[in-house]
Amino acid sequence: MNVFGVDIGGSGIKGAPVDLERGDLTQERYKVLTPHPATPEAVADGVAEVVGQFGWSGPVGITFPGVVTGNTIRTAANVDKAWIGVDGARLLTDRLGGLPVTVLNDADAAGVAEMSFGAGRGRKGTVILLTFGTGIGSALFLDGRLVPNTELGHLELHGHDAEKRASTKAKEDEDLTWSHWAHRVQKYLAHVEMLFSPELFIIGGGVSRKADKFLPLIEGIRAEMVPAELQNNAGIVGAAMTAGRR
């Protein structure tokens, strides 16, 4: 069974059809830049462009960078605040001409994919996936079951939102070396570990492709640390999986 997955991020909107048996894209993903301001209508247009590129006519799973409960958007840290209170599924279903839409938190989607087809496959206990990008997303699992909408990127760290200090965007904006950025990530991971004592950290987001440049520099973390295997496709795959289940 194939279902379409779309991953809305702070910098890009990307999507592709997903084979749910293999947990992999069936075609090369298509990406457009996230509009600025990232209002509901403008982002919905971007999603429609991505889905339309494939002539898709079935269910669509869509991630959102914020808390999502019952398809309603509750927070919007890295997109326009006009999203708050919007029924994301209704908005996007209307924009996609009536296609059935499921909306969920972006990091939760990535986590669902990694736990089924990637670095978390078969792992029990407490597992935390962290996606480093425009912000920091999180997905918390206990014995394979998701605790949704944790948003651990907004934990306070040294007087700041953690993602303002340790996201990939912070590295780029401040032109940090890998070593300097790894030190910030280490402090963040130590804080999360103190709160949750996970057995495993899965490090996701686009930067997971370069895990060899920073993961070996992180010290003092008791939990096992591994890069996400699905890398930046995890959100697309997890969104499609969630839509397929519903």
Tab-separated table of C-alpha atoms in Angstrom:
chain	number	residue	atom	x	y	z
A	1	MET	CA	0.000	0.000	0.000
A	2	ASN	CA	1.272	3.441	-0.932
A	3	VAL	CA	0.321	6.637	0.930
A	4	PHE	CA	1.604	10.148	0.298
A	5	GLY	CA	3.675	11.865	2.987
A	6	VAL	CA	4.435	15.578	3.316
A	7	ASP	CA	6.891	17.110	5.778
A	8	ILE	CA	6.339	20.829	6.550
A	9	GLY	CA	9.478	22.409	7.971
A	10	GLY	CA	10.631	25.878	8.829
A	11	SER	CA	12.704	26.096	5.646
A	12	GLY	CA	11.128	23.607	3.233
A	13	ILE	CA	8.022	21.572	2.384
A	14	LYS	CA	8.848	18.173	0.901
A	15	GLY	CA	6.897	15.069	0.024
A	16	ALA	CA	6.658	11.826	-1.913
A	17	PRO	CA	4.620	8.623	-2.086
A	18	VAL	CA	5.681	6.023	0.493
A	19	ASP	CA	5.604	2.237	0.315
A	20	LEU	CA	4.253	1.331	3.767
A	21	GLU	CA	5.605	-2.226	3.651
A	22	ARG	CA	9.202	-1.100	3.026
A	23	GLY	CA	9.059	2.258	4.803
A	24	ASP	CA	10.704	3.950	1.844
A	25	LEU	CA	9.872	6.520	-0.818
A	26	THR	CA	8.621	5.105	-4.107
A	27	GLN	CA	9.749	8.182	-6.056
A	28	GLU	CA	12.277	10.940	-5.511
A	29	ARG	CA	10.832	13.523	-3.152
A	30	TYR	CA	9.796	16.972	-4.373
A	31	LYS	CA	10.553	20.064	-2.305
A	32	VAL	CA	9.517	23.727	-2.286
A	33	LEU	CA	10.701	26.482	0.012
A	34	THR	CA	8.510	27.286	3.005
A	35	PRO	CA	6.895	30.671	2.298
A	36	HIS	CA	7.633	33.681	4.481
A	37	PRO	CA	5.452	34.581	6.226
A	38	ALA	CA	4.426	30.932	6.633
A	39	THR	CA	0.694	31.635	6.958
A	40	PRO	CA	-1.818	28.770	6.779
A	41	GLU	CA	-2.946	29.712	3.277
A	42	ALA	CA	0.580	30.137	1.913
A	43	VAL	CA	1.811	26.862	3.410
A	44	ALA	CA	-1.297	25.059	2.138
A	45	ASP	CA	-0.442	26.310	-1.353
A	46	GLY	CA	3.048	24.864	-0.951
A	47	VAL	CA	1.644	21.508	0.155
A	48	ALA	CA	-0.717	21.517	-2.830
A	49	GLU	CA	2.207	22.144	-5.170
A	50	VAL	CA	4.155	19.211	-3.718
A	51	VAL	CA	1.205	16.793	-3.846
A	52	GLY	CA	0.164	18.044	-7.285
A	53	GLN	CA	3.618	17.315	-8.669
A	54	PHE	CA	2.781	13.596	-8.392
A	55	GLY	CA	-0.864	13.732	-9.501
A	56	TRP	CA	-1.759	12.059	-6.211
A	57	SER	CA	-5.375	11.065	-5.499
A	58	GLY	CA	-5.304	9.093	-2.221
A	59	PRO	CA	-4.718	9.646	1.508
A	60	VAL	CA	-2.091	12.184	2.569
A	61	GLY	CA	-0.192	12.361	5.864
A	62	ILE	CA	1.227	15.787	6.698
A	63	THR	CA	3.630	16.814	9.451
A	64	PHE	CA	3.504	20.174	11.204
A	65	PRO	CA	6.273	21.868	13.247
A	66	GLY	CA	4.262	22.292	16.437
A	67	VAL	CA	1.811	20.642	18.808
A	68	VAL	CA	-1.108	18.975	17.020
A	69	THR	CA	-4.071	17.515	18.929
A	70	GLY	CA	-7.027	16.075	17.065
A	71	ASN	CA	-5.748	17.710	13.834
A	72	THR	CA	-5.891	21.160	15.501
A	73	ILE	CA	-2.693	23.210	15.611
A	74	ARG	CA	-1.840	24.315	19.171
A	75	THR	CA	1.612	25.919	18.787
A	76	ALA	CA	3.610	27.429	15.915
A	77	ALA	CA	7.173	28.284	16.941
A	78	ASN	CA	8.804	28.408	13.489
A	79	VAL	CA	5.841	29.294	11.274
A	80	ASP	CA	3.260	32.095	11.380
A	81	LYS	CA	1.264	32.355	14.612
A	82	ALA	CA	-1.947	32.488	12.550
A	83	TRP	CA	-1.748	28.675	12.528
A	84	ILE	CA	-2.688	28.454	16.209
A	85	GLY	CA	-6.245	27.141	16.576
A	86	VAL	CA	-6.543	26.124	12.918
A	87	ASP	CA	-8.017	22.720	12.020
A	88	GLY	CA	-5.033	21.707	9.890
A	89	ALA	CA	-6.674	18.629	8.404
A	90	ARG	CA	-9.755	20.570	7.270
A	91	LEU	CA	-7.687	23.406	5.779
A	92	LEU	CA	-5.408	21.051	3.870
A	93	THR	CA	-8.202	18.695	2.789
A	94	ASP	CA	-10.007	21.664	1.268
A	95	ARG	CA	-6.821	22.875	-0.444
A	96	LEU	CA	-6.121	19.384	-1.828
A	97	GLY	CA	-9.561	19.075	-3.380
A	98	GLY	CA	-11.047	16.772	-0.754
A	99	LEU	CA	-8.219	14.254	-0.334
A	100	PRO	CA	-8.291	12.652	3.147
A	101	VAL	CA	-5.606	14.311	5.282
A	102	THR	CA	-4.019	13.377	8.617
A	103	VAL	CA	-1.860	15.967	10.433
A	104	LEU	CA	0.651	15.255	13.206
A	105	ASN	CA	3.713	16.751	14.872
A	106	ASP	CA	6.767	16.603	12.618
A	107	ALA	CA	9.183	14.999	15.086
A	108	ASP	CA	6.533	12.491	16.171
A	109	ALA	CA	6.220	11.443	12.526
A	110	ALA	CA	9.983	11.034	12.201
A	111	GLY	CA	10.026	8.993	15.390
A	112	VAL	CA	7.244	6.684	14.222
A	113	ALA	CA	9.239	5.951	11.070
A	114	GLU	CA	12.536	5.374	12.896
A	115	MET	CA	10.925	3.056	15.446
A	116	SER	CA	9.407	0.914	12.686
A	117	PHE	CA	12.039	0.981	9.943
A	118	GLY	CA	15.127	2.723	11.307
A	119	ALA	CA	17.444	3.084	14.266
A	120	GLY	CA	14.738	2.375	16.869
A	121	ARG	CA	13.432	-0.831	15.310
A	122	GLY	CA	12.843	-3.460	18.002
A	123	ARG	CA	14.070	-1.229	20.830
A	124	LYS	CA	12.265	-1.314	24.188
A	125	GLY	CA	12.493	1.008	27.167
A	126	THR	CA	12.667	4.790	26.787
A	127	VAL	CA	13.811	6.030	23.380
A	128	ILE	CA	14.011	9.709	22.395
A	129	LEU	CA	14.389	10.917	18.828
A	130	LEU	CA	15.611	14.497	18.409
A	131	THR	CA	15.461	16.285	15.058
A	132	PHE	CA	17.925	19.129	14.589
A	133	GLY	CA	16.964	21.685	11.952
A	134	THR	CA	15.304	25.114	12.030
A	135	GLY	CA	14.408	24.146	15.604
A	136	ILE	CA	14.718	20.983	17.678
A	137	GLY	CA	11.875	18.494	17.531
A	138	SER	CA	11.416	15.521	19.834
A	139	ALA	CA	9.606	12.204	19.887
A	140	LEU	CA	9.418	10.158	23.103
A	141	PHE	CA	8.705	6.417	23.085
A	142	LEU	CA	8.163	3.966	25.923
A	143	ASP	CA	8.412	0.332	24.806
A	144	GLY	CA	7.671	1.440	21.254
A	145	ARG	CA	4.592	3.517	22.119
A	146	LEU	CA	4.627	7.229	21.278
A	147	VAL	CA	4.009	9.920	23.901
A	148	PRO	CA	2.956	12.683	21.475
A	149	ASN	CA	3.788	16.391	21.296
A	150	THR	CA	6.680	16.485	23.768
A	151	GLU	CA	8.349	19.527	22.112
A	152	LEU	CA	11.562	19.139	24.126
A	153	GLY	CA	13.310	21.686	21.916
A	154	HIS	CA	11.595	24.345	24.016
A	155	LEU	CA	13.133	23.261	27.299
A	156	GLU	CA	14.938	26.164	28.943
A	157	LEU	CA	18.706	25.830	28.748
A	158	HIS	CA	20.893	28.566	30.265
A	159	GLY	CA	18.040	31.066	30.052
A	160	HIS	CA	17.132	30.320	26.431
A	161	ASP	CA	14.847	28.037	24.466
A	162	ALA	CA	17.184	25.095	23.856
A	163	GLU	CA	16.574	25.206	20.108
A	164	LYS	CA	17.784	28.820	19.972
A	165	ARG	CA	21.190	27.576	21.148
A	166	ALA	CA	21.561	24.053	19.785
A	167	SER	CA	19.550	23.764	16.555
A	168	THR	CA	21.216	23.448	13.158
A	169	LYS	CA	19.918	26.955	12.410
A	170	ALA	CA	21.796	28.291	15.450
A	171	LYS	CA	24.970	26.634	14.154
A	172	GLU	CA	24.520	28.253	10.755
A	173	ASP	CA	23.411	31.677	12.015
A	174	GLU	CA	26.345	31.937	14.426
A	175	ASP	CA	28.818	30.219	12.072
A	176	LEU	CA	29.779	27.725	14.799
A	177	THR	CA	32.436	25.082	14.264
A	178	TRP	CA	31.371	21.449	14.580
A	179	SER	CA	33.228	21.279	17.879
A	180	HIS	CA	31.551	24.367	19.344
A	181	TRP	CA	28.111	23.230	18.203
A	182	ALA	CA	28.694	19.680	19.486
A	183	HIS	CA	29.467	21.156	22.911
A	184	ARG	CA	26.071	22.916	22.905
A	185	VAL	CA	24.306	19.751	21.767
A	186	GLN	CA	26.090	17.854	24.542
A	187	LYS	CA	24.744	20.258	27.183
A	188	TYR	CA	21.265	19.901	25.742
A	189	LEU	CA	21.417	16.097	25.648
A	190	ALA	CA	22.679	16.031	29.242
A	191	HIS	CA	19.660	18.124	30.291
A	192	VAL	CA	17.191	15.845	28.486
A	193	GLU	CA	18.937	12.768	29.888
A	194	MET	CA	18.653	14.140	33.409
A	195	LEU	CA	14.882	14.486	32.946
A	196	PHE	CA	14.060	11.208	31.153
A	197	SER	CA	17.001	8.761	31.501
A	198	PRO	CA	16.520	7.225	28.045
A	199	GLU	CA	18.306	4.097	26.884
A	200	LEU	CA	18.711	5.502	23.386
A	201	PHE	CA	18.951	8.900	21.672
A	202	ILE	CA	18.262	8.885	17.924
A	203	ILE	CA	19.679	12.015	16.287
A	204	GLY	CA	17.615	13.046	13.259
A	205	GLY	CA	17.057	15.920	10.875
A	206	GLY	CA	19.157	16.831	7.864
A	207	VAL	CA	22.293	17.067	9.996
A	208	SER	CA	22.099	13.324	10.683
A	209	ARG	CA	23.782	12.840	7.292
A	210	LYS	CA	26.890	14.394	8.862
A	211	ALA	CA	26.726	12.577	12.201
A	212	ASP	CA	30.393	11.593	11.927
A	213	LYS	CA	31.351	15.265	12.231
A	214	PHE	CA	29.767	15.856	15.641
A	215	LEU	CA	28.504	12.712	17.417
A	216	PRO	CA	32.061	11.497	18.242
A	217	LEU	CA	32.701	14.898	19.878
A	218	ILE	CA	29.845	14.505	22.391
A	219	GLU	CA	30.987	13.137	25.751
A	220	GLY	CA	29.471	12.222	29.104
A	221	ILE	CA	26.093	10.982	27.836
A	222	ARG	CA	25.156	7.598	29.326
A	223	ALA	CA	22.498	6.736	26.761
A	224	GLU	CA	23.460	5.188	23.445
A	225	MET	CA	23.507	7.789	20.642
A	226	VAL	CA	22.929	6.861	16.996
A	227	PRO	CA	22.056	8.820	13.837
A	228	ALA	CA	18.622	8.362	12.305
A	229	GLU	CA	18.739	5.772	9.548
A	230	LEU	CA	15.983	7.347	7.460
A	231	GLN	CA	17.702	10.715	7.865
A	232	ASN	CA	15.644	13.582	6.440
A	233	ASN	CA	13.016	11.282	4.875
A	234	ALA	CA	11.784	10.080	8.267
A	235	GLY	CA	9.065	12.734	8.572
A	236	ILE	CA	7.644	11.906	5.149
A	237	VAL	CA	7.597	8.179	5.918
A	238	GLY	CA	6.075	8.631	9.394
A	239	ALA	CA	3.376	10.966	8.092
A	240	ALA	CA	2.387	8.439	5.436
A	241	MET	CA	2.406	5.598	7.996
A	242	THR	CA	0.103	7.526	10.328
A	243	ALA	CA	-2.316	8.399	7.520
A	244	GLY	CA	-2.307	4.781	6.381
A	245	ARG	CA	-3.209	3.506	9.843
A	246	ARG	CA	-6.123	5.913	10.107
